[in-house]
Amino acid sequence: MLPSDFIGRIFFILDIYGISLLRGAGITIVIALISTFLGCVIGLIVGIIQTIPTYAGQNPVKRFFLGVVKFILNAYIEIFRGTPMMVQAMFIYYGLAKVFGIFMDMWSAAIFIVSINTGAYMAETVRGGILSIDPGQTEGAKSIGMTHYQTMLYIILPQAIRNIMPQIGNNLIINIKDTCVLSVISIVELFYVARGIAGTYYTYFEAFTIAMVIYFILTFICSRILRWIERKMDGPDNYDLATSDTLMHTSGMYTHPKVYGKKLGEEERRD
Amino acid sequence: MRDVILEVQHLSKSFGKNSVLRDIDFTVRLGDVTSIIGASGSGKSTLLRCINLLEEPTSGKILFHGQNIADHGSDASSYRAKVGMVFQSFNLFNNMTVLQNCMIGITKVLKHPKSEAKERAMHYLEKVGMAPYINAKPRQLSGGQKQRVAIARALAMEPEMLLFDEPTSALDPQMVGEVLAVMRTLAQEGLTMIVVTHEMAFAKEVSTNVVFMSNGVICESGEPSAIFDTPSDPKTQEFLFRFRNN
Ligand SMILES: Nc1ncnc2c1ncn2[C@@H]1O[C@H](COP(=O)(O)OP(=O)(O)OP(=O)(O)O)[C@@H](O)[C@H]1O
Ligand SMILES: [Mg+2]
């Protein structure tokens, strides 16, 4: 039967429910990863659309259409940020089915709810990330003839995404923890499993100790991996001076239409 | 007479009620080096930004090879690809290396193949003495080095005309020389340039025309010797006098 000491009870639970707990943790992390990814995609798209400039002399139909789209997206952000995810889960999974006959299976509903919430938060983060990039970057891009689309794709977004990486990490960690509200639509994630164990044996302290530890391990590993990705994105701290070989290879072959003779800034180069 | 490249006619610009440029007229011919001088706030940068369509002129025309590019219908991007700009704050792309900075316009805007873009970029980086730094990111360079890369980036597009907005104002004195040396050579090689500058010695020595601006209008323009040695407008005289005594 149930051991009398704390450590004993922990091992007892792990022995019987180890597999269920692992499966619950797996479901938690899978839902969190997929939803964070989809949420970031939604957030990127919405954030990018919201920063499309409108200017005088633009095609009025296009301008009107853009205005309507931006209004709808704003409403989406406000509604999903402004209501609790648990209530949304009940509303979407049970409410929509009952009133409109829209049936979603449990898994689609779960991923849909978490993604759409993450998307609402990420949209604002992406918008802020785009706006925080020095306008000089846009001007530099425009000055060599890039279109708005090219400027976004090659110059602004790579920098904005790098800057919002900590926020993406934040959202992933929040999602790992917040999947526990999905237990209200019967998703058997980690919290659901732990609550079941606690109820069966009256071992609240032990079951939730294990749940706490697993949640922490999941979030800690994720935050470390994200840090590592950030460092990779930053590239090396130092640069190598190019050797004369690579220079000769290119400069010797290129023939330029204009007559550009001597090297410029030669006398000043003393690095 | 050399071909007219750019003709600015009755150009005005206001920000809201604040009128910054009024009835600006001037002409740039092939190979001209036009220096724009004037007190802080006189509208020099705004004029340059209007010419590159970074600001939308309120009224007036900007004729590039006879075609009005200040018109809403005109394609700003393809025009800008032909008119380069060098900024006071460099504006190098922070997410790219020196080489990528100089290649991206050639591959994405001019749509030339990568190999050609690399050769061209290397050619101009070599010209400004920055070829050894192709793998560096902008944040790893000094101000003078950044500005030389920015000039190479603009040159790599092989523009018909290059605009400079106080290219040396953000630099330490010892780095000003290296950038001015690059610009001097470009001028000697016949590149058409419009240079907003506070470097009077450079303006006097290198330019073919000098434009003096005050409070949003062109007060006086002409050959450098005329403006610097025998200015006729009292505002020009006062500006140059104050400048010499600083
Ligand atoms: N975006 C803007 N909105 C409102 N006013 C502006 C804007 N940009 C410039 N101005 C105003 O226009 C005037 C001219 O500015 P501009 O930057 O063209 O001067 P400048 O001659 O380049 O000066 P400096 O030598 O200091 O660079 C200034 O009074 C400035 O306050
Ligand atoms: Mg200025």
Coordinates of C-alpha atoms and ligand atoms in Angstrom, one line a residue:
Chain A
M1 CA 0.0 0.0 0.0
L2 CA 0.9 3.7 0.1
P3 CA 4.3 4.3 1.9
S4 CA 4.2 6.5 4.9
D5 CA 7.2 8.8 4.1
F6 CA 7.3 11.6 1.5
I7 CA 10.1 10.1 -0.6
G8 CA 8.5 6.7 -0.6
R9 CA 5.2 8.1 -1.8
I10 CA 7.0 10.0 -4.6
F11 CA 8.6 6.8 -5.8
F12 CA 5.3 5.0 -5.4
I13 CA 3.6 7.5 -7.7
L14 CA 6.4 7.5 -10.2
D15 CA 6.3 3.7 -10.3
I16 CA 2.6 3.5 -11.1
Y17 CA 2.1 6.7 -13.0
G18 CA 5.5 7.4 -14.4
I19 CA 4.4 6.6 -18.0
S20 CA 1.2 8.7 -17.6
L21 CA 3.1 11.6 -16.3
L22 CA 5.6 11.4 -19.1
R23 CA 2.8 11.2 -21.6
G24 CA 1.1 14.2 -20.0
A25 CA 4.4 16.2 -20.1
G26 CA 4.8 15.2 -23.7
I27 CA 1.3 16.5 -24.6
T28 CA 2.0 19.7 -22.7
I29 CA 5.3 20.3 -24.6
V30 CA 3.9 19.3 -28.0
I31 CA 0.9 21.6 -27.7
A32 CA 3.1 24.4 -26.4
L33 CA 5.6 24.1 -29.2
I34 CA 3.1 23.8 -32.0
S35 CA 1.0 26.6 -30.6
T36 CA 3.9 28.9 -30.0
F37 CA 5.1 28.3 -33.6
L38 CA 1.7 28.9 -35.1
G39 CA 1.2 31.8 -32.8
C40 CA 4.4 33.4 -34.0
V41 CA 3.4 32.9 -37.6
I42 CA 0.0 34.6 -36.9
G43 CA 1.7 37.3 -34.9
L44 CA 4.2 38.0 -37.7
I45 CA 1.6 38.2 -40.4
V46 CA -0.7 40.4 -38.3
G47 CA 2.2 42.6 -37.0
I48 CA 3.5 43.1 -40.6
I49 CA 0.1 44.0 -42.0
Q50 CA -0.4 46.6 -39.2
T51 CA 2.8 48.3 -40.1
I52 CA 2.1 48.7 -43.8
P53 CA 2.3 52.4 -44.3
T54 CA -0.6 54.4 -45.8
Y55 CA 0.3 57.5 -47.7
A56 CA -1.3 60.2 -49.7
G57 CA -1.7 59.4 -53.4
Q58 CA -2.2 55.7 -52.7
N59 CA -4.9 53.9 -54.6
P60 CA -8.0 54.7 -52.6
V61 CA -9.5 51.2 -53.0
K62 CA -6.3 49.6 -51.7
R63 CA -6.2 52.1 -48.8
F64 CA -9.8 51.4 -47.8
F65 CA -9.3 47.7 -48.0
L66 CA -6.2 48.0 -45.8
G67 CA -8.1 50.1 -43.3
V68 CA -10.8 47.4 -43.0
V69 CA -8.2 44.6 -42.6
K70 CA -6.3 46.6 -39.9
F71 CA -9.6 47.3 -38.0
I72 CA -10.5 43.6 -38.0
L73 CA -7.0 42.6 -36.9
N74 CA -7.1 45.2 -34.1
A75 CA -10.4 43.8 -32.9
Y76 CA -8.9 40.3 -32.9
I77 CA -6.0 41.4 -30.8
E78 CA -8.1 43.3 -28.2
I79 CA -10.7 40.5 -27.8
F80 CA -8.2 37.7 -27.4
R81 CA -5.9 39.6 -25.1
G82 CA -8.8 40.9 -23.1
T83 CA -10.5 37.7 -22.2
P84 CA -9.2 34.7 -20.2
M85 CA -8.0 31.7 -22.2
M86 CA -9.9 29.3 -20.0
V87 CA -13.2 31.1 -20.8
Q88 CA -12.2 31.1 -24.5
A89 CA -11.6 27.4 -24.3
M90 CA -15.0 26.7 -22.9
F91 CA -16.7 29.2 -25.3
I92 CA -15.0 27.7 -28.4
Y93 CA -15.1 24.0 -27.6
Y94 CA -18.5 23.7 -25.9
G95 CA -20.2 27.0 -26.8
L96 CA -19.7 27.0 -30.6
A97 CA -20.6 23.4 -30.8
K98 CA -23.9 23.9 -29.0
V99 CA -25.1 27.1 -30.7
F100 CA -23.6 27.1 -34.2
G101 CA -23.0 23.4 -34.6
I102 CA -19.3 24.0 -35.2
F103 CA -17.6 20.9 -33.9
M104 CA -13.9 20.9 -33.4
D105 CA -12.1 17.9 -32.1
M106 CA -10.4 18.3 -28.8
W107 CA -6.9 18.6 -30.2
S108 CA -7.7 21.1 -32.9
A109 CA -9.6 23.2 -30.4
A110 CA -6.6 23.0 -28.0
I111 CA -4.0 24.1 -30.5
F112 CA -6.4 26.6 -32.1
I113 CA -7.0 28.3 -28.7
V114 CA -3.4 28.5 -27.6
S115 CA -2.1 29.6 -31.0
I116 CA -4.7 32.3 -31.5
N117 CA -3.9 33.7 -28.0
T118 CA -0.2 33.6 -28.6
G119 CA -0.8 35.3 -32.0
A120 CA -2.7 38.2 -30.3
Y121 CA 0.2 38.8 -28.0
M122 CA 2.9 38.2 -30.6
A123 CA 1.2 40.6 -33.1
E124 CA 1.7 43.5 -30.7
T125 CA 5.3 42.3 -30.0
V126 CA 6.1 42.1 -33.7
R127 CA 4.6 45.5 -34.3
G128 CA 6.7 46.9 -31.5
G129 CA 9.7 45.1 -32.8
I130 CA 9.3 46.5 -36.3
L131 CA 8.7 50.0 -35.0
S132 CA 11.7 49.9 -32.7
I133 CA 14.1 49.4 -35.6
D134 CA 16.0 52.6 -36.4
P135 CA 14.2 54.5 -39.2
G136 CA 17.7 54.9 -40.7
Q137 CA 17.6 51.2 -41.6
T138 CA 14.5 51.8 -43.7
E139 CA 16.0 54.9 -45.3
G140 CA 19.2 53.1 -46.1
A141 CA 17.2 50.4 -47.8
K142 CA 15.0 52.9 -49.7
S143 CA 18.1 54.8 -50.8
I144 CA 19.4 51.8 -52.8
G145 CA 16.0 51.4 -54.4
M146 CA 14.4 48.7 -52.3
T147 CA 10.6 48.5 -52.2
H148 CA 8.7 48.4 -48.9
Y149 CA 8.3 44.6 -49.3
Q150 CA 12.1 44.1 -49.9
T151 CA 13.0 46.4 -47.0
M152 CA 10.8 44.4 -44.7
L153 CA 12.0 41.0 -45.9
Y154 CA 15.7 41.6 -46.0
I155 CA 16.4 44.4 -43.5
I156 CA 13.7 45.0 -41.0
L157 CA 12.3 41.6 -40.2
P158 CA 15.6 39.9 -39.6
Q159 CA 16.5 42.5 -37.1
A160 CA 13.0 42.7 -35.5
I161 CA 12.8 38.9 -35.1
R162 CA 16.2 38.9 -33.4
N163 CA 15.1 41.6 -31.1
I164 CA 11.8 39.8 -30.2
M165 CA 13.5 36.4 -29.6
P166 CA 13.3 36.9 -25.8
Q167 CA 9.6 37.6 -26.2
I168 CA 9.1 34.4 -28.3
G169 CA 10.9 32.5 -25.5
N170 CA 8.6 34.1 -23.0
N171 CA 5.6 33.0 -24.9
L172 CA 6.8 29.5 -25.2
I173 CA 7.3 29.3 -21.4
I174 CA 3.9 30.9 -20.7
N175 CA 2.3 28.4 -23.1
I176 CA 4.0 25.4 -21.4
K177 CA 2.4 26.5 -18.2
D178 CA -0.9 27.7 -19.6
T179 CA -1.7 24.5 -21.4
C180 CA -3.0 23.4 -18.0
V181 CA -6.2 25.4 -18.6
L182 CA -6.9 23.0 -21.4
S183 CA -7.8 20.4 -18.8
V184 CA -11.2 22.1 -18.9
I185 CA -11.8 20.6 -22.3
S186 CA -10.4 17.2 -21.2
I187 CA -6.9 17.4 -22.7
V188 CA -4.9 15.0 -20.7
E189 CA -1.8 17.1 -20.3
L190 CA 0.5 17.2 -17.3
F191 CA -1.8 19.1 -14.9
Y192 CA -4.7 16.8 -15.7
V193 CA -2.6 13.7 -14.9
A194 CA -1.3 15.2 -11.7
R195 CA -4.7 16.2 -10.5
G196 CA -6.0 12.6 -11.2
I197 CA -3.2 11.1 -9.2
A198 CA -3.7 13.5 -6.3
G199 CA -7.4 12.7 -6.2
T200 CA -7.0 9.0 -6.3
Y201 CA -4.6 8.6 -3.4
Y202 CA -5.1 11.9 -1.6
T203 CA -1.4 12.8 -2.3
Y204 CA -1.8 16.4 -3.3
F205 CA 1.6 17.4 -2.0
E206 CA 3.5 14.6 -3.7
A207 CA 1.7 14.6 -7.0
F208 CA 2.0 18.4 -7.4
T209 CA 5.6 18.3 -6.3
I210 CA 6.3 16.0 -9.2
A211 CA 4.3 18.2 -11.5
M212 CA 6.1 21.3 -10.4
V213 CA 9.5 19.7 -11.0
I214 CA 8.5 18.5 -14.5
Y215 CA 7.1 21.9 -15.5
F216 CA 10.3 23.6 -14.3
I217 CA 12.5 21.1 -16.2
L218 CA 10.5 21.7 -19.4
T219 CA 10.6 25.5 -19.1
F220 CA 14.2 25.6 -18.0
I221 CA 15.4 23.5 -20.9
C222 CA 13.4 25.6 -23.4
S223 CA 14.8 28.9 -22.1
R224 CA 18.4 27.5 -22.3
I225 CA 17.8 26.3 -25.9
L226 CA 16.4 29.7 -26.8
R227 CA 19.4 31.5 -25.4
W228 CA 21.6 29.3 -27.4
I229 CA 19.6 30.1 -30.6
E230 CA 19.9 33.9 -29.8
R231 CA 23.7 33.6 -29.5
K232 CA 23.8 31.7 -32.8
M233 CA 21.8 34.5 -34.5
D234 CA 24.2 37.1 -33.2
G235 CA 27.1 35.5 -35.1
P236 CA 30.7 35.7 -34.0
D237 CA 32.0 38.5 -31.8
N238 CA 35.1 38.9 -33.9
Y239 CA 35.7 39.1 -37.6
D240 CA 38.7 37.9 -39.7
L241 CA 40.4 40.3 -42.0
A242 CA 40.1 39.0 -45.5
T243 CA 43.4 37.6 -46.8
S244 CA 44.9 39.2 -49.9
D245 CA 44.1 35.9 -51.9
T246 CA 40.4 36.4 -51.7
L247 CA 40.8 40.0 -52.7
M248 CA 42.9 39.4 -55.7
H249 CA 40.6 36.7 -56.9
T250 CA 37.7 39.2 -57.3
S251 CA 39.3 42.6 -57.8
G252 CA 41.5 41.4 -60.6
M253 CA 38.7 40.0 -62.7
Y254 CA 36.2 42.7 -62.5
T255 CA 36.2 45.2 -65.4
H256 CA 34.2 48.3 -64.7
P257 CA 32.8 50.6 -67.4
K258 CA 34.0 53.8 -65.7
V259 CA 37.6 54.6 -65.3
Y260 CA 38.3 54.1 -61.6
G261 CA 42.0 54.1 -61.2
K262 CA 43.6 54.5 -57.8
K263 CA 42.4 53.1 -54.6
L264 CA 40.6 55.6 -52.5
G265 CA 41.4 56.5 -48.9
E266 CA 44.6 54.6 -49.3
E267 CA 46.8 57.0 -47.4
E268 CA 44.4 57.1 -44.5
R269 CA 44.3 53.4 -44.0
R270 CA 46.4 52.6 -41.1
D271 CA 44.4 50.0 -39.1
Chain B
M1 CA 27.2 72.3 -72.3
R2 CA 27.1 69.0 -70.4
D3 CA 23.7 67.2 -70.1
V4 CA 21.3 68.3 -67.4
I5 CA 20.6 65.4 -65.1
L6 CA 18.5 67.1 -62.4
E7 CA 16.3 70.1 -62.5
V8 CA 14.6 71.3 -59.3
Q9 CA 11.8 73.8 -60.1
H10 CA 9.8 75.9 -57.6
L11 CA 10.2 73.2 -55.0
S12 CA 8.5 73.8 -51.6
K13 CA 8.1 71.7 -48.6
S14 CA 6.1 72.3 -45.4
F15 CA 5.7 70.1 -42.4
G16 CA 2.2 71.0 -41.3
K17 CA 2.1 74.8 -41.1
N18 CA 5.9 74.9 -40.8
S19 CA 7.3 75.9 -44.2
V20 CA 10.8 74.5 -44.5
L21 CA 11.6 75.0 -48.2
R22 CA 10.3 77.8 -50.4
D23 CA 10.6 78.0 -54.1
I24 CA 13.8 76.2 -54.6
D25 CA 15.3 76.2 -58.1
F26 CA 18.5 74.7 -59.2
T27 CA 20.1 72.6 -61.9
V28 CA 22.6 69.8 -61.8
R29 CA 24.6 68.8 -64.9
L30 CA 26.6 65.6 -65.6
G31 CA 29.8 65.7 -63.5
D32 CA 28.8 68.6 -61.3
V33 CA 29.8 68.6 -57.7
T34 CA 27.3 70.8 -56.0
S35 CA 27.9 71.8 -52.3
I36 CA 25.0 73.0 -50.3
I37 CA 26.0 75.1 -47.3
G38 CA 24.0 77.1 -44.8
A39 CA 23.2 77.4 -41.1
S40 CA 21.7 74.6 -39.1
G41 CA 18.0 74.4 -39.7
S42 CA 18.1 76.2 -43.0
G43 CA 16.6 73.2 -44.8
K44 CA 19.6 71.5 -46.4
S45 CA 18.8 68.0 -45.3
T46 CA 15.1 68.4 -46.2
L47 CA 16.1 69.5 -49.7
L48 CA 18.3 66.5 -50.2
R49 CA 15.7 64.2 -48.8
C50 CA 13.1 65.7 -51.2
I51 CA 15.5 65.0 -54.1
N52 CA 15.7 61.4 -53.0
L53 CA 11.9 61.3 -52.3
L54 CA 12.5 60.4 -48.7
E55 CA 10.3 63.4 -48.1
E56 CA 7.4 64.2 -50.3
P57 CA 7.6 67.7 -51.8
T58 CA 4.6 69.8 -51.0
S59 CA 4.7 71.5 -54.4
G60 CA 7.1 72.0 -57.3
K61 CA 8.8 69.7 -59.7
I62 CA 12.0 67.5 -59.6
L63 CA 12.9 66.7 -63.2
F64 CA 15.3 63.7 -63.6
H65 CA 16.4 63.5 -67.2
G66 CA 13.4 65.7 -67.9
Q67 CA 10.9 63.5 -66.1
N68 CA 9.0 64.7 -63.1
I69 CA 9.7 62.2 -60.3
A70 CA 7.9 64.2 -57.6
D71 CA 4.7 63.0 -59.3
H72 CA 2.6 60.4 -57.4
G73 CA 2.6 58.1 -60.4
S74 CA 6.3 57.8 -60.7
D75 CA 8.2 54.8 -59.4
A76 CA 10.2 56.0 -56.4
S77 CA 12.1 52.7 -56.0
S78 CA 13.6 52.5 -59.5
Y79 CA 14.4 56.2 -59.4
R80 CA 16.3 55.8 -56.1
A81 CA 18.2 52.9 -57.5
K82 CA 19.8 55.5 -59.9
V83 CA 20.4 58.1 -57.3
G84 CA 22.4 57.0 -54.3
M85 CA 22.5 58.6 -50.9
V86 CA 25.0 58.7 -48.1
F87 CA 23.7 59.6 -44.7
Q88 CA 25.3 61.4 -41.7
S89 CA 24.4 58.4 -39.5
F90 CA 25.7 55.8 -42.1
N91 CA 22.5 53.6 -42.0
L92 CA 24.4 50.4 -42.8
F93 CA 22.3 47.3 -42.5
N94 CA 23.0 46.0 -39.0
N95 CA 22.0 42.5 -39.8
M96 CA 24.5 42.1 -42.6
T97 CA 28.3 41.9 -43.1
V98 CA 30.1 44.6 -45.0
L99 CA 30.1 42.5 -48.1
Q100 CA 26.4 41.7 -47.8
N101 CA 25.6 45.4 -47.3
C102 CA 27.2 46.1 -50.7
M103 CA 25.8 43.1 -52.5
I104 CA 22.1 43.2 -51.5
G105 CA 21.1 46.1 -53.7
I106 CA 22.8 44.5 -56.8
T107 CA 21.2 41.1 -56.3
K108 CA 17.7 42.2 -55.1
V109 CA 17.1 45.6 -56.7
L110 CA 19.2 45.3 -59.9
K111 CA 18.7 41.5 -60.0
H112 CA 22.2 40.7 -61.1
P113 CA 23.6 37.2 -60.3
K114 CA 25.4 36.8 -57.0
S115 CA 28.8 36.2 -58.6
E116 CA 28.7 39.5 -60.4
A117 CA 27.4 41.3 -57.4
K118 CA 30.3 40.0 -55.3
E119 CA 32.8 41.2 -57.9
R120 CA 31.2 44.6 -58.1
A121 CA 30.9 44.9 -54.3
M122 CA 34.6 43.9 -53.9
H123 CA 35.7 46.4 -56.5
Y124 CA 34.1 49.3 -54.7
L125 CA 35.1 48.1 -51.3
E126 CA 38.6 48.0 -52.5
K127 CA 38.2 51.5 -53.9
V128 CA 37.3 52.9 -50.5
G129 CA 40.0 50.8 -48.8
M130 CA 37.5 48.5 -46.9
A131 CA 38.1 45.3 -48.8
P132 CA 39.9 43.6 -45.8
Y133 CA 36.8 44.1 -43.7
I134 CA 34.2 42.2 -45.8
N135 CA 33.4 39.8 -43.0
A136 CA 32.8 42.5 -40.3
K137 CA 29.4 43.6 -39.1
P138 CA 28.7 47.4 -39.0
R139 CA 28.8 47.4 -35.1
Q140 CA 32.4 46.2 -35.3
L141 CA 33.7 49.2 -37.4
S142 CA 34.8 52.7 -36.6
G143 CA 32.7 55.7 -37.8
G144 CA 35.1 56.5 -40.7
Q145 CA 35.1 52.8 -41.7
K146 CA 31.3 52.6 -41.6
Q147 CA 31.0 55.7 -43.8
R148 CA 33.4 54.4 -46.3
V149 CA 31.4 51.1 -46.5
A150 CA 28.2 53.2 -46.9
I151 CA 29.9 55.0 -49.8
A152 CA 30.9 51.7 -51.4
R153 CA 27.3 50.4 -50.9
A154 CA 26.0 53.4 -52.8
L155 CA 28.7 53.2 -55.5
A156 CA 28.0 49.5 -56.0
M157 CA 24.6 50.4 -57.4
E158 CA 26.5 52.5 -60.0
P159 CA 24.2 55.5 -59.6
E160 CA 24.1 58.4 -62.0
M161 CA 24.2 60.8 -59.1
L162 CA 25.2 60.5 -55.4
L163 CA 23.8 62.6 -52.6
F164 CA 25.7 63.2 -49.4
D165 CA 24.1 64.6 -46.3
E166 CA 26.8 65.8 -44.0
P167 CA 28.8 62.6 -44.4
T168 CA 31.5 63.6 -41.9
S169 CA 29.5 65.4 -39.2
A170 CA 29.2 62.3 -37.0
L171 CA 32.9 61.5 -37.2
D172 CA 35.8 62.2 -35.0
P173 CA 38.2 64.7 -36.5
Q174 CA 40.9 62.1 -37.4
M175 CA 38.3 60.1 -39.4
V176 CA 37.0 63.0 -41.4
G177 CA 40.1 63.0 -43.6
E178 CA 39.7 59.4 -44.8
V179 CA 36.1 60.0 -45.9
L180 CA 36.8 63.3 -47.5
A181 CA 39.7 61.7 -49.4
V182 CA 37.3 59.2 -50.9
M183 CA 34.8 61.9 -51.9
R184 CA 37.6 64.0 -53.4
T185 CA 38.6 61.2 -55.7
L186 CA 35.1 60.5 -56.7
A187 CA 34.7 64.1 -57.6
Q188 CA 37.9 64.0 -59.7
E189 CA 36.7 61.0 -61.5
G190 CA 33.6 62.9 -62.7
L191 CA 30.9 61.4 -60.5
T192 CA 27.9 63.8 -60.2
M193 CA 27.5 64.7 -56.6
I194 CA 25.3 66.9 -54.3
V195 CA 27.0 67.4 -51.0
V196 CA 25.5 69.0 -47.9
T197 CA 28.5 69.9 -45.8
H198 CA 29.9 72.1 -43.1
E199 CA 33.5 71.4 -44.4
M200 CA 34.0 74.7 -46.1
A201 CA 37.6 74.0 -47.2
F202 CA 36.3 70.8 -49.0
A203 CA 33.4 72.7 -50.5
K204 CA 35.7 75.4 -51.8
E205 CA 38.3 73.1 -53.2
V206 CA 36.2 70.3 -54.7
S207 CA 32.9 71.7 -55.8
T208 CA 31.9 73.0 -59.2
N209 CA 28.9 74.9 -57.7
V210 CA 28.1 76.1 -54.3
V211 CA 24.5 76.8 -53.1
F212 CA 24.0 78.8 -49.9
M213 CA 20.7 78.3 -48.1
S214 CA 19.1 80.4 -45.4
N215 CA 15.7 79.9 -43.9
G216 CA 14.4 77.6 -46.6
V217 CA 15.4 79.6 -49.6
I218 CA 18.5 79.6 -51.8
C219 CA 20.2 83.0 -51.1
E220 CA 23.0 82.7 -53.4
S221 CA 24.6 80.2 -55.7
G222 CA 27.5 80.1 -58.1
E223 CA 31.1 79.0 -58.5
P224 CA 33.0 78.3 -55.3
S225 CA 35.4 81.2 -55.8
A226 CA 32.5 83.6 -56.2
I227 CA 30.6 82.4 -53.1
F228 CA 33.6 82.1 -50.8
D229 CA 35.8 85.1 -52.0
T230 CA 33.2 87.6 -53.1
P231 CA 29.8 86.8 -51.7
S232 CA 27.2 89.3 -52.7
D233 CA 24.3 88.5 -50.3
P234 CA 24.8 90.0 -46.8
K235 CA 23.5 86.7 -45.3
T236 CA 26.2 84.7 -47.1
Q237 CA 28.8 87.2 -45.9
E238 CA 27.6 86.9 -42.4
F239 CA 27.5 83.1 -42.4
L240 CA 31.0 82.8 -43.9
F241 CA 32.3 85.5 -41.5
R242 CA 31.0 83.6 -38.5
F243 CA 32.3 80.4 -39.9
R244 CA 35.9 81.7 -40.2
N245 CA 35.8 83.1 -36.7
N246 CA 34.9 79.8 -35.1
Ligands
LIG1 N1 9.9 65.7 -40.1 C1 9.9 67.0 -39.7 N2 8.8 67.5 -39.1 C2 8.7 68.8 -38.8 N3 9.7 69.7 -39.0 C3 10.9 69.2 -39.6 C4 11.0 67.8 -40.0 N4 12.2 67.7 -40.5 C5 12.8 68.9 -40.4 N5 12.0 69.8 -39.9 C6 12.3 71.2 -39.7 O1 12.8 71.7 -40.9 C7 13.8 72.7 -40.7 C8 15.0 72.3 -41.6 O2 15.6 71.1 -41.2 P1 16.8 70.5 -41.9 O3 17.1 69.2 -41.2 O4 16.5 70.4 -43.4 O5 17.9 71.5 -41.7 P2 19.5 71.4 -42.0 O6 19.8 72.6 -42.8 O7 19.8 70.1 -42.6 O8 20.2 71.6 -40.6 P3 21.5 70.9 -40.0 O9 22.6 71.6 -40.6 O10 21.4 71.0 -38.6 O11 21.5 69.4 -40.5 C9 14.1 72.7 -39.2 O12 13.6 73.8 -38.7 C10 13.5 71.4 -38.7 O13 13.0 71.6 -37.4
MG2 MG 20.9 68.4 -41.9

